[in-house]
Short mmCIF file of C-alpha atoms in Angstrom, two decimals:
data_model
loop_
_atom_site.label_atom_id
_atom_site.label_comp_id
_atom_site.label_asym_id
_atom_site.label_seq_id
_atom_site.Cartn_x
_atom_site.Cartn_y
_atom_site.Cartn_z
CA UNK A 1001 29.07 -45.07 2.29
CA UNK A 1002 27.48 -43.29 -0.69
CA UNK A 1003 29.01 -44.09 -4.08
CA UNK A 1004 28.80 -40.48 -5.32
CA UNK A 1005 29.99 -37.54 -3.18
CA UNK A 1006 32.88 -36.92 -0.85
CA UNK A 1007 33.74 -39.63 1.66
CA UNK A 1008 32.01 -39.34 5.03
CA UNK A 1009 34.29 -38.98 8.06
CA UNK A 1010 33.27 -40.26 11.48
CA UNK A 1011 34.75 -39.41 14.87
CA UNK A 1012 35.57 -41.86 17.65
CA UNK A 1013 32.13 -43.05 18.87
CA UNK A 1014 32.82 -42.56 22.57
CA UNK A 1015 29.27 -41.58 23.48
CA UNK A 1016 27.69 -44.28 21.31
CA UNK A 1017 29.91 -46.90 22.95
CA UNK A 1018 28.84 -45.84 26.47
CA UNK A 1019 25.18 -46.07 25.44
CA UNK A 1020 25.75 -49.45 23.79
CA UNK A 1021 27.40 -50.80 26.96
CA UNK A 1022 24.49 -49.64 29.16
CA UNK A 1023 22.74 -52.81 30.42
CA UNK A 1024 19.71 -51.07 31.95
CA UNK A 1025 16.60 -51.09 29.75
CA UNK A 1026 14.55 -47.93 29.28
CA UNK A 1027 11.63 -49.28 31.31
CA UNK A 1028 13.99 -49.80 34.26
CA UNK A 1029 14.71 -46.05 34.37
CA UNK A 1030 11.78 -44.20 36.02
CA UNK A 1031 12.51 -40.73 34.59
CA UNK A 1032 13.22 -41.95 31.06
CA UNK A 1033 10.15 -44.19 31.15
CA UNK A 1034 7.99 -41.20 32.15
CA UNK A 1035 9.55 -39.10 29.38
CA UNK A 1036 8.75 -41.67 26.68
CA UNK A 1037 5.16 -41.98 27.90
CA UNK A 1038 4.82 -38.19 27.81
CA UNK A 1039 6.22 -38.02 24.27
CA UNK A 1040 3.34 -40.20 23.00
CA UNK A 1041 0.65 -37.47 23.18
CA UNK A 1042 3.13 -34.57 22.86
CA UNK A 1043 5.09 -35.67 19.77
CA UNK A 1044 4.14 -39.10 18.40
CA UNK A 1045 0.53 -37.91 18.42
CA UNK A 1046 1.30 -35.28 15.78
CA UNK A 1047 1.42 -38.04 13.16
CA UNK A 1048 -2.01 -39.23 14.29
CA UNK A 1049 -3.41 -36.04 12.72
CA UNK A 1050 -1.56 -36.65 9.47
CA UNK A 1051 -2.72 -40.27 9.27
CA UNK A 1052 -6.27 -39.34 10.20
CA UNK A 1053 -6.45 -36.78 7.39
CA UNK A 1054 -5.18 -39.08 4.63
CA UNK A 1055 -7.40 -41.97 5.67
CA UNK A 1056 -10.49 -39.80 6.15
CA UNK A 1057 -10.18 -38.16 2.72
CA UNK A 1058 -9.70 -41.61 1.21
CA UNK A 1059 -12.80 -43.01 2.94
CA UNK A 1060 -15.05 -40.00 2.28
CA UNK A 1061 -14.99 -40.80 -1.44
CA UNK A 1062 -17.16 -43.82 -0.60
CA UNK A 1063 -19.55 -41.82 1.64
CA UNK A 1064 -22.68 -41.06 -0.40
CA UNK A 1065 -23.77 -37.96 1.54
CA UNK A 1066 -20.29 -36.35 1.18
CA UNK A 1067 -20.22 -37.08 -2.56
CA UNK A 1068 -23.75 -35.66 -2.94
CA UNK A 1069 -23.13 -32.59 -0.71
CA UNK A 1070 -20.11 -31.55 -2.76
CA UNK A 1071 -21.74 -32.27 -6.16
CA UNK A 1072 -19.96 -35.54 -6.95
CA UNK A 1073 -16.39 -34.21 -7.22
CA UNK A 1074 -14.37 -35.99 -9.89
CA UNK A 1075 -11.00 -35.58 -11.59
CA UNK A 1076 -9.70 -32.02 -11.04
CA UNK A 1077 -12.23 -31.02 -8.38
CA UNK A 1078 -11.57 -34.11 -6.28
CA UNK A 1079 -7.85 -33.58 -6.71
CA UNK A 1080 -8.14 -29.97 -5.55
CA UNK A 1081 -10.05 -30.97 -2.39
CA UNK A 1082 -7.11 -33.20 -1.45
CA UNK A 1083 -4.33 -30.98 -2.81
CA UNK A 1084 -5.42 -27.88 -0.89
CA UNK A 1085 -4.00 -29.50 2.28
CA UNK A 1086 -0.56 -29.61 0.65
CA UNK A 1087 -0.92 -26.07 -0.67
CA UNK A 1088 -1.44 -24.81 2.88
CA UNK A 1089 1.63 -26.73 4.02
CA UNK A 1090 3.74 -25.31 1.19
CA UNK A 1091 2.87 -21.77 2.27
CA UNK A 1092 3.74 -22.48 5.93
CA UNK A 1093 7.12 -24.17 5.42
CA UNK A 1094 9.21 -21.00 4.78
CA UNK A 1095 8.29 -19.75 8.28
CA UNK A 1096 8.87 -23.01 10.17
CA UNK A 1097 12.65 -22.70 10.89
CA UNK A 1098 12.31 -19.10 12.12
CA UNK A 1099 9.45 -19.97 14.48
CA UNK A 1100 11.37 -23.02 15.72
CA UNK A 1101 14.42 -20.88 16.37
CA UNK A 1102 12.52 -18.30 18.46
CA UNK A 1103 9.84 -20.44 20.13
CA UNK A 1104 11.74 -23.69 20.64
CA UNK A 1105 10.43 -27.16 19.87
CA UNK A 1106 7.62 -27.32 22.44
CA UNK A 1107 5.84 -24.06 21.76
CA UNK A 1108 6.18 -24.45 18.00
CA UNK A 1109 4.25 -27.72 18.36
CA UNK A 1110 1.66 -25.84 20.42
CA UNK A 1111 1.18 -23.17 17.73
CA UNK A 1112 0.87 -25.82 15.01
CA UNK A 1113 -1.69 -27.75 17.09
CA UNK A 1114 -3.83 -24.65 17.68
CA UNK A 1115 -3.93 -24.04 13.91
CA UNK A 1116 -4.90 -27.69 13.31
CA UNK A 1117 -7.76 -27.48 15.82
CA UNK A 1118 -9.05 -24.37 14.03
CA UNK A 1119 -8.86 -26.12 10.64
CA UNK A 1120 -10.71 -29.22 11.89
CA UNK A 1121 -13.50 -27.04 13.31
CA UNK A 1122 -13.87 -25.20 9.99
CA UNK A 1123 -13.90 -28.48 8.08
CA UNK A 1124 -16.64 -29.98 10.24
CA UNK A 1125 -18.75 -26.82 9.88
CA UNK A 1126 -18.29 -26.39 6.12
CA UNK A 1127 -21.39 -25.03 4.38
CA UNK A 1128 -20.07 -25.38 0.83
CA UNK A 1129 -17.07 -26.61 -1.14
CA UNK A 1130 -15.27 -23.25 -0.86
CA UNK A 1131 -15.40 -23.41 2.94
CA UNK A 1132 -14.24 -27.02 2.84
CA UNK A 1133 -11.30 -25.99 0.63
CA UNK A 1134 -10.41 -23.17 3.05
CA UNK A 1135 -10.47 -25.57 6.00
CA UNK A 1136 -8.16 -27.96 4.12
CA UNK A 1137 -5.73 -25.07 3.57
CA UNK A 1138 -5.75 -24.16 7.29
CA UNK A 1139 -5.11 -27.79 8.27
CA UNK A 1140 -2.24 -27.96 5.81
CA UNK A 1141 -0.75 -24.71 7.15
CA UNK A 1142 -0.55 -26.12 10.68
CA UNK A 1143 0.79 -29.62 10.02
CA UNK A 1144 4.43 -28.87 8.98
CA UNK A 1145 5.00 -26.67 12.03
CA UNK A 1146 3.94 -29.55 14.28
CA UNK A 1147 5.69 -32.35 12.33
CA UNK A 1148 9.08 -30.63 11.97
CA UNK A 1149 9.33 -29.79 15.66
CA UNK A 1150 7.81 -33.01 17.00
CA UNK A 1151 10.22 -35.22 15.05
CA UNK A 1152 13.16 -33.03 16.13
CA UNK A 1153 12.04 -33.01 19.77
CA UNK A 1154 11.86 -36.81 19.87
CA UNK A 1155 15.35 -37.16 18.39
CA UNK A 1156 16.82 -34.55 20.73
CA UNK A 1157 15.20 -35.80 23.97
CA UNK A 1158 15.44 -39.57 23.55
CA UNK A 1159 18.36 -41.48 25.09
CA UNK A 1160 20.87 -42.55 22.44
CA UNK A 1161 20.10 -46.24 22.81
CA UNK A 1162 16.42 -45.74 21.87
CA UNK A 1163 16.68 -42.57 19.77
CA UNK A 1164 16.45 -44.20 16.34
CA UNK A 1165 13.58 -46.44 17.44
CA UNK A 1166 11.64 -43.49 18.88
CA UNK A 1167 11.95 -41.43 15.69
CA UNK A 1168 10.93 -44.49 13.66
CA UNK A 1169 7.86 -44.99 15.85
CA UNK A 1170 6.97 -41.36 15.10
CA UNK A 1171 6.36 -42.32 11.47
CA UNK A 1172 4.62 -45.58 12.43
CA UNK A 1173 2.13 -43.67 14.60
CA UNK A 1174 0.65 -42.28 11.35
CA UNK A 1175 -1.28 -45.55 11.14
CA UNK A 1176 -2.99 -44.99 14.51
CA UNK A 1177 -4.74 -41.89 13.19
CA UNK A 1178 -5.44 -43.63 9.87
CA UNK A 1179 -7.13 -46.59 11.58
CA UNK A 1180 -9.29 -44.35 13.77
CA UNK A 1181 -10.37 -42.31 10.72
CA UNK A 1182 -11.13 -45.43 8.65
CA UNK A 1183 -13.07 -46.96 11.56
CA UNK A 1184 -15.06 -43.80 12.28
CA UNK A 1185 -15.90 -43.29 8.60
CA UNK A 1186 -16.93 -46.94 8.26
CA UNK A 1187 -19.25 -46.41 11.23
CA UNK A 1188 -20.82 -43.23 9.87
CA UNK A 1189 -20.93 -43.75 6.09
CA UNK A 1190 -24.48 -45.14 6.12
CA UNK A 1191 -25.88 -42.12 7.99
CA UNK A 1192 -28.21 -40.17 5.70
CA UNK A 1193 -27.38 -36.77 7.23
CA UNK A 1194 -24.25 -34.70 6.68
CA UNK A 1195 -22.95 -35.93 10.04
CA UNK A 1196 -21.70 -38.96 8.13
CA UNK A 1197 -18.76 -36.76 7.06
CA UNK A 1198 -18.96 -33.91 9.59
CA UNK A 1199 -18.34 -36.22 12.55
CA UNK A 1200 -15.05 -37.67 11.17
CA UNK A 1201 -14.02 -34.12 10.22
CA UNK A 1202 -14.67 -32.88 13.75
CA UNK A 1203 -12.79 -35.78 15.37
CA UNK A 1204 -9.69 -34.74 13.44
CA UNK A 1205 -9.04 -32.14 16.16
CA UNK A 1206 -8.66 -34.78 18.92
CA UNK A 1207 -4.94 -35.57 18.32
CA UNK A 1208 -4.10 -31.86 18.32
CA UNK A 1209 -5.98 -31.40 21.59
CA UNK A 1210 -3.66 -34.07 23.06
CA UNK A 1211 -0.64 -31.91 22.16
CA UNK A 1212 -2.28 -28.77 23.56
CA UNK A 1213 -3.07 -30.49 26.87
CA UNK A 1214 0.23 -32.31 27.41
CA UNK A 1215 2.95 -30.13 25.81
CA UNK A 1216 3.26 -27.78 28.86
CA UNK A 1217 4.46 -30.79 30.89
CA UNK A 1218 7.07 -31.91 28.33
CA UNK A 1219 10.73 -30.84 28.73
CA UNK A 1220 12.30 -28.62 26.07
CA UNK A 1221 15.06 -29.85 23.76
CA UNK A 1222 18.43 -29.53 25.59
CA UNK A 1223 20.03 -28.53 22.28
CA UNK A 1224 17.60 -25.62 21.90
CA UNK A 1225 18.30 -24.51 25.49
CA UNK A 1226 22.07 -24.57 24.91
CA UNK A 1227 21.63 -22.62 21.66
CA UNK A 1228 19.89 -19.80 23.59
CA UNK A 1229 22.40 -19.76 26.46
CA UNK A 1230 20.30 -21.71 28.97
CA UNK A 1231 22.96 -24.37 29.53
CA UNK A 1232 22.12 -25.02 33.20
CA UNK A 1233 18.55 -26.00 32.30
CA UNK A 1234 19.82 -28.21 29.48
CA UNK A 1235 22.26 -30.00 31.79
CA UNK A 1236 19.51 -30.60 34.36
CA UNK A 1237 17.29 -32.20 31.68
CA UNK A 1238 20.13 -34.40 30.40
CA UNK A 1239 21.04 -35.43 33.94
CA UNK A 1240 17.44 -36.29 34.82
CA UNK A 1241 16.60 -38.34 31.73
CA UNK A 1242 19.96 -39.61 30.43
CA UNK A 1243 21.83 -40.17 33.69
CA UNK A 1244 20.02 -43.26 34.99
CA UNK A 1245 22.03 -45.91 33.15
CA UNK A 1246 25.40 -47.56 33.73
CA UNK A 1247 28.07 -44.83 33.72
CA UNK A 1248 25.22 -42.32 33.59
CA UNK A 1249 27.26 -39.44 35.00
CA UNK A 1250 30.05 -39.94 32.46
CA UNK A 1251 27.50 -40.18 29.63
CA UNK A 1252 25.79 -36.91 30.61
CA UNK A 1253 29.09 -35.02 31.00
CA UNK A 1254 30.34 -36.19 27.61
CA UNK A 1255 26.98 -35.62 25.89
CA UNK A 1256 26.70 -32.11 27.33
CA UNK A 1257 30.26 -31.27 26.24
CA UNK A 1258 29.64 -32.63 22.72
CA UNK A 1259 26.40 -30.68 22.32
CA UNK A 1260 28.05 -27.44 23.50
CA UNK A 1261 31.09 -27.90 21.27
CA UNK A 1262 28.99 -28.86 18.22
CA UNK A 1263 26.56 -25.96 18.56
CA UNK A 1264 29.46 -23.55 19.10
CA UNK A 1265 31.06 -24.78 15.87
CA UNK A 1266 27.73 -24.54 14.03
CA UNK A 1267 27.25 -20.91 15.12
CA UNK A 1268 30.60 -19.98 13.54
CA UNK A 1269 29.31 -20.92 10.08
CA UNK A 1270 25.55 -20.30 10.38
CA UNK A 1271 24.30 -17.51 8.12
CA UNK A 1272 22.18 -14.60 9.38
CA UNK A 1273 19.48 -15.24 6.75
CA UNK A 1274 17.72 -18.37 7.93
CA UNK A 1275 17.58 -20.06 4.48
CA UNK A 1276 21.13 -19.10 3.39
CA UNK A 1277 22.48 -22.31 4.98
CA UNK A 1278 20.77 -24.32 2.24
CA UNK A 1279 23.45 -23.35 -0.29
CA UNK A 1280 26.34 -22.04 1.85
CA UNK A 1281 28.90 -24.85 1.16
CA UNK A 1282 29.12 -28.30 -0.51
CA UNK A 1283 28.50 -30.36 2.68
CA UNK A 1284 25.35 -28.38 3.51
CA UNK A 1285 24.12 -28.48 -0.09
CA UNK A 1286 24.52 -32.24 0.01
CA UNK A 1287 22.43 -32.49 3.19
CA UNK A 1288 19.61 -30.38 1.80
CA UNK A 1289 19.69 -32.29 -1.49
CA UNK A 1290 19.27 -35.53 0.46
CA UNK A 1291 16.38 -33.98 2.44
CA UNK A 1292 14.64 -32.94 -0.78
CA UNK A 1293 15.17 -36.38 -2.33
CA UNK A 1294 13.89 -38.24 0.73
CA UNK A 1295 10.80 -36.03 0.93
CA UNK A 1296 9.97 -36.53 -2.73
CA UNK A 1297 10.57 -40.29 -2.64
CA UNK A 1298 8.33 -40.80 0.40
CA UNK A 1299 5.36 -39.62 -1.71
CA UNK A 1300 6.38 -40.78 -5.17
CA UNK A 1301 6.90 -44.45 -4.45
CA UNK A 1302 3.32 -45.29 -5.40
CA UNK A 1303 1.89 -44.73 -1.93
CA UNK A 1304 0.08 -41.58 -3.08
CA UNK A 1305 -2.40 -43.71 -4.98
CA UNK A 1306 -3.10 -45.90 -1.94
CA UNK A 1307 -3.25 -43.01 0.52
CA UNK A 1308 -5.91 -41.02 -1.33
CA UNK A 1309 -7.41 -43.12 -4.15
CA UNK A 1310 -7.82 -46.72 -2.98
CA UNK A 1311 -11.48 -46.38 -3.86
CA UNK A 1312 -10.63 -45.66 -7.53
CA UNK A 1313 -7.97 -48.41 -7.61
CA UNK A 1314 -10.51 -50.96 -6.36
CA UNK A 1315 -13.11 -49.71 -8.85
CA UNK A 1316 -10.63 -50.35 -11.69
CA UNK A 1317 -10.66 -54.07 -10.84
CA UNK A 1318 -14.42 -54.34 -10.36
CA UNK A 1319 -14.71 -53.79 -6.59
CA UNK A 1320 -17.32 -51.01 -6.51
CA UNK A 1321 -19.63 -51.78 -3.56
CA UNK A 1322 -19.17 -48.99 -0.99
CA UNK A 1323 -19.35 -51.32 2.02
CA UNK A 1324 -16.72 -53.63 0.50
CA UNK A 1325 -14.49 -50.66 -0.34
CA UNK A 1326 -14.76 -49.35 3.24
CA UNK A 1327 -13.88 -52.82 4.61
CA UNK A 1328 -10.80 -53.06 2.38
CA UNK A 1329 -9.66 -49.55 3.38
CA UNK A 1330 -10.12 -50.30 7.10
CA UNK A 1331 -8.45 -53.71 6.98
CA UNK A 1332 -5.51 -52.43 4.91
CA UNK A 1333 -5.04 -49.52 7.33
CA UNK A 1334 -5.03 -51.93 10.30
CA UNK A 1335 -2.52 -54.13 8.48
CA UNK A 1336 -0.34 -51.05 7.99
CA UNK A 1337 -0.12 -50.51 11.76
CA UNK A 1338 0.40 -54.21 12.47
CA UNK A 1339 3.52 -54.35 10.29
CA UNK A 1340 4.70 -50.74 10.79
CA UNK A 1341 5.30 -51.00 14.55
CA UNK A 1342 7.58 -54.09 14.54
CA UNK A 1343 9.37 -52.72 11.46
CA UNK A 1344 9.90 -49.39 13.26
CA UNK A 1345 11.49 -51.30 16.16
CA UNK A 1346 13.66 -53.57 13.98
CA UNK A 1347 14.68 -51.33 11.05
CA UNK A 1348 16.71 -48.77 13.10
CA UNK A 1349 18.88 -51.65 14.39
CA UNK A 1350 20.11 -52.29 10.84
CA UNK A 1351 22.12 -50.27 8.33
CA UNK A 1352 20.16 -47.41 6.79
CA UNK A 1353 21.30 -47.96 3.19
CA UNK A 1354 20.37 -51.66 3.30
CA UNK A 1355 16.89 -50.84 4.57
CA UNK A 1356 16.25 -48.14 1.95
CA UNK A 1357 17.42 -50.48 -0.84
CA UNK A 1358 15.20 -53.31 0.46
CA UNK A 1359 12.29 -50.87 0.54
CA UNK A 1360 12.73 -49.53 -3.00
CA UNK A 1361 13.43 -52.91 -4.62
CA UNK A 1362 10.43 -54.44 -2.82
CA UNK A 1363 8.03 -51.68 -3.90
CA UNK A 1364 9.30 -51.99 -7.50
CA UNK A 1365 8.45 -55.71 -7.53
CA UNK A 1366 5.03 -55.09 -5.98
CA UNK A 1367 4.13 -52.38 -8.50
CA UNK A 1368 5.23 -54.56 -11.41
CA UNK A 1369 2.98 -57.46 -10.34
CA UNK A 1370 0.16 -55.05 -9.52
CA UNK A 1371 0.37 -53.45 -12.97
CA UNK A 1372 0.37 -56.83 -14.77
CA UNK A 1373 -2.65 -58.02 -12.76
CA UNK A 1374 -4.56 -54.78 -13.46
CA UNK A 1375 -3.81 -55.10 -17.16
CA UNK A 1376 -5.13 -58.69 -17.18
CA UNK A 1377 -8.34 -57.55 -15.48
CA UNK A 1378 -8.80 -54.82 -18.10
CA UNK A 1379 -8.35 -57.41 -20.87
CA UNK A 1380 -10.23 -60.38 -19.38
CA UNK A 1381 -12.61 -58.62 -16.96
CA UNK A 1382 -12.57 -61.57 -14.56
CA UNK A 1383 -12.55 -61.63 -10.77
CA UNK A 1384 -9.53 -63.97 -10.88
CA UNK A 1385 -7.35 -61.15 -12.19
CA UNK A 1386 -8.58 -58.78 -9.43
CA UNK A 1387 -7.30 -61.05 -6.62
CA UNK A 1388 -3.56 -60.33 -7.17
CA UNK A 1389 -4.27 -56.58 -7.12
CA UNK A 1390 -6.02 -56.91 -3.77
CA UNK A 1391 -3.23 -59.13 -2.38
CA UNK A 1392 -0.43 -56.82 -3.50
CA UNK A 1393 -2.14 -53.75 -2.06
CA UNK A 1394 -1.49 -55.49 1.28
CA UNK A 1395 2.01 -56.72 0.31
CA UNK A 1396 3.05 -53.16 -0.60
CA UNK A 1397 2.72 -51.86 2.98
CA UNK A 1398 5.60 -53.72 4.72
CA UNK A 1399 8.06 -52.96 1.91
CA UNK A 1400 7.16 -49.27 1.97
CA UNK A 1401 7.35 -49.15 5.78
CA UNK A 1402 10.88 -50.63 5.88
CA UNK A 1403 12.33 -47.41 4.47
CA UNK A 1404 10.00 -44.56 3.57
CA UNK A 1405 7.95 -44.87 6.75
CA UNK A 1406 10.20 -46.15 9.53
CA UNK A 1407 13.49 -44.41 8.71
CA UNK A 1408 12.60 -41.03 7.20
CA UNK A 1409 12.66 -38.89 10.35
CA UNK A 1410 15.41 -41.02 11.89
CA UNK A 1411 17.55 -40.27 8.83
CA UNK A 1412 16.66 -36.58 8.71
CA UNK A 1413 17.52 -36.08 12.38
CA UNK A 1414 20.82 -37.90 11.86
CA UNK A 1415 22.18 -36.13 8.77
CA UNK A 1416 21.52 -32.57 10.02
CA UNK A 1417 23.31 -30.78 12.90
CA UNK A 1418 21.08 -28.96 15.41
CA UNK A 1419 21.12 -25.46 13.86
CA UNK A 1420 19.98 -26.78 10.49
CA UNK A 1421 17.76 -29.64 11.65
CA UNK A 1422 14.47 -27.72 11.51
CA UNK A 1423 15.42 -26.31 8.10
CA UNK A 1424 16.38 -29.74 6.83
CA UNK A 1425 13.12 -31.37 7.90
CA UNK A 1426 11.26 -28.30 6.54
CA UNK A 1427 12.90 -28.86 3.12
CA UNK A 1428 11.94 -32.53 3.34
CA UNK A 1429 8.36 -31.45 4.13
CA UNK A 1430 8.49 -28.96 1.24
CA UNK A 1431 9.19 -31.69 -1.32
CA UNK A 1432 6.69 -33.97 0.42
CA UNK A 1433 3.98 -31.35 -0.07
CA UNK A 1434 5.00 -30.62 -3.67
CA UNK A 1435 4.83 -34.33 -4.43
CA UNK A 1436 1.51 -34.77 -2.59
CA UNK A 1437 0.04 -31.68 -4.29
CA UNK A 1438 0.98 -33.11 -7.68
CA UNK A 1439 -0.20 -36.61 -6.79
CA UNK A 1440 -3.53 -35.61 -5.32
CA UNK A 1441 -4.32 -33.29 -8.20
CA UNK A 1442 -3.00 -35.41 -11.10
CA UNK A 1443 -3.66 -38.98 -9.89
CA UNK A 1444 -7.49 -38.91 -10.11
CA UNK A 1445 -7.31 -37.35 -13.57
CA UNK A 1446 -4.78 -39.93 -14.77
CA UNK A 1447 -6.70 -42.85 -13.28
CA UNK A 1448 -9.92 -41.68 -14.95
CA UNK A 1449 -8.24 -41.09 -18.33
CA UNK A 1450 -5.78 -43.99 -18.77
CA UNK A 1451 -6.64 -46.38 -15.91
CA UNK A 1452 -4.08 -49.08 -15.07
CA UNK A 1453 -1.57 -47.74 -17.62
CA UNK A 1454 -0.80 -44.94 -15.16
CA UNK A 1455 0.87 -47.53 -12.88
CA UNK A 1456 3.64 -47.88 -15.49
CA UNK A 1457 4.86 -44.39 -14.56
CA UNK A 1458 5.55 -45.58 -11.02
CA UNK A 1459 7.14 -48.82 -12.20
CA UNK A 1460 9.76 -46.81 -14.09
CA UNK A 1461 10.14 -44.12 -11.43
CA UNK A 1462 10.87 -46.56 -8.58
CA UNK A 1463 13.84 -47.86 -10.62
CA UNK A 1464 15.19 -44.29 -10.53
CA UNK A 1465 14.75 -44.35 -6.74
CA UNK A 1466 16.75 -47.58 -6.41
CA UNK A 1467 19.68 -46.07 -8.36
CA UNK A 1468 19.54 -42.81 -6.36
CA UNK A 1469 19.59 -44.56 -2.98
CA UNK A 1470 22.52 -46.74 -4.04
CA UNK A 1471 24.57 -43.85 -5.41
CA UNK A 1472 23.81 -40.96 -3.03
CA UNK A 1473 22.64 -42.09 0.40
CA UNK A 1474 25.35 -42.07 3.15
CA UNK A 1475 25.41 -44.52 6.06
CA UNK A 1476 24.52 -43.06 9.49
CA UNK A 1477 23.94 -46.21 11.51
CA UNK A 1478 25.26 -46.62 15.08
CA UNK A 1479 26.38 -43.00 15.74
CA UNK A 1480 25.08 -40.28 18.06
CA UNK A 1481 23.71 -37.00 16.69
CA UNK A 1482 26.84 -35.05 17.64
CA UNK A 1483 29.12 -37.72 16.16
CA UNK A 1484 27.25 -37.32 12.86
CA UNK A 1485 27.04 -33.51 12.91
CA UNK A 1486 30.09 -32.85 10.72
CA UNK A 1487 30.47 -36.12 8.82
CA UNK A 1488 30.55 -34.26 5.46
CA UNK A 1489 32.78 -31.39 6.60
CA UNK A 1490 36.00 -33.40 6.78
CA UNK A 1491 38.48 -34.53 9.41
CA UNK A 1492 39.82 -31.05 10.21
CA UNK A 1493 36.47 -29.71 11.44
CA UNK A 1494 35.72 -32.90 13.35
CA UNK A 1495 39.13 -32.81 15.08
CA UNK A 1496 38.48 -29.19 16.09
CA UNK A 1497 35.14 -30.12 17.65
CA UNK A 1498 36.66 -33.11 19.48
CA UNK A 1499 39.50 -30.97 20.83
CA UNK A 1500 36.94 -28.50 22.20
CA UNK A 1501 35.08 -31.38 23.83
CA UNK A 1502 38.28 -32.62 25.48
CA UNK A 1503 39.17 -29.10 26.70
CA UNK A 1504 35.72 -28.67 28.21
CA UNK A 1505 35.94 -32.02 29.99
CA UNK A 1506 39.41 -31.11 31.33
CA UNK A 1507 38.14 -27.76 32.64
CA UNK A 1508 35.20 -29.52 34.25
CA UNK A 1509 37.57 -31.96 35.96
CA UNK A 1510 39.77 -29.11 37.23
CA UNK A 1511 36.71 -27.33 38.66
CA UNK A 1512 35.54 -30.55 40.26
CA UNK A 1513 38.96 -31.16 41.86
CA UNK A 1514 39.04 -27.59 43.17
CA UNK A 1515 35.56 -28.04 44.65
CA UNK A 1516 36.66 -31.26 46.36
CA UNK A 1517 39.71 -29.49 47.84
CA UNK A 1518 37.57 -26.64 49.19
CA UNK A 1519 35.09 -29.11 50.66
CA UNK A 1520 37.95 -30.99 52.36
CA UNK A 1521 39.34 -27.78 53.86
CA UNK A 1522 35.95 -26.79 55.25
CA UNK A 1523 35.45 -30.23 56.82
CA UNK A 1524 38.97 -30.08 58.32
#
């Protein structure tokens, strides 16, 4: 429970208990197994694009032909080349909830992927820095539309027992794209032609092509279908993918009733203006505040330096050879995936607050040691002082992944009810892009001007993060999405929703009994 804010109220976890008691594993359920495999290219693959972009822009700074072609961009110019991606995303975010509402999760991902393919093509064909900047803007415009809906689709399609793990793996899949980009750039950086950077730029469209090819075969979110009065289709999807376990029929009936009751209650309070829900009442303001905080913290925990400026960080401690820099970037990116996947599987099984606190305290310790080691190198200028910096660049990754990578989308999906989920993740993306825009534009300037002293800013800031997590973050562990939908609204609203669920189940039972009677009469 959060220390500050009204107490969270939780309903009887009937659905969560049925899922917990299910002894059949996901791979023993043919339909669910097929669904999870399909979600890899359709939804998890969206983060491949994001990881590819960050890693590629990091690696290109050590590619001589790219540096030469764009007139050796430094400080503000280099920052702008990276920040333009976030600027495009910032301009797209206001439209994301409306498109999600009208197109649904699947086709919103499709639109975002088509924009990303266009941006990658423009980037690969750039004739000058202005065209490269424009392509970065187009890529940025497409990414939030895909990310918001892909993360929501995973959370809304996955079976309750694996839901948190699936949304955590969504974040971990960022490293797949990052490794491919680092590997491709390492393979091309010695090419003398412009293909040394055009080829990685062109390959950035591959993940989006996966979404375009596979999304027509992916089922739509049952919650979206219920929200647009297509309940029969929603029930069929739930029955097919969530009805294969122990007590599968009971689970599907209860889940369907909870989704219907929850969405009905949400519609009573949802505002006509799509963004009015952000400030409509204290519980909703609290949710959107948490979304904004989480988004900002994911990019202001020191990872911005590693994501875009590892080359400069290594140069500050005397590692300046381009081949060595590329090797460090590639190996650190591979290490990120190696620890991110098991963490994404383990972290959702533990309490959210504990994981976020472990993450923030760990990154604070890492940055403190890193700063001290960098200061010693600046004073002594010896290779011995550079070793701890290199080591703690690798130590940083697992601590960051425990919270700000593995649990971000899991947490966002959990704290928002369906009608506000796209808006909530859009707000989280908004603060992510603000933070990234600031980081990518300011970080290279700060590193060039004051060097290692800039790390002190993050050392202090991460202490603020620790206090914020402890005081404000609520616990959402071990509950279904519908059981969490009104945890801030109080017991009265939750009781109303539960009563509606019970009434719907009773009506369903009456209809079933009547059907059985009619069937018996016909047979007689």
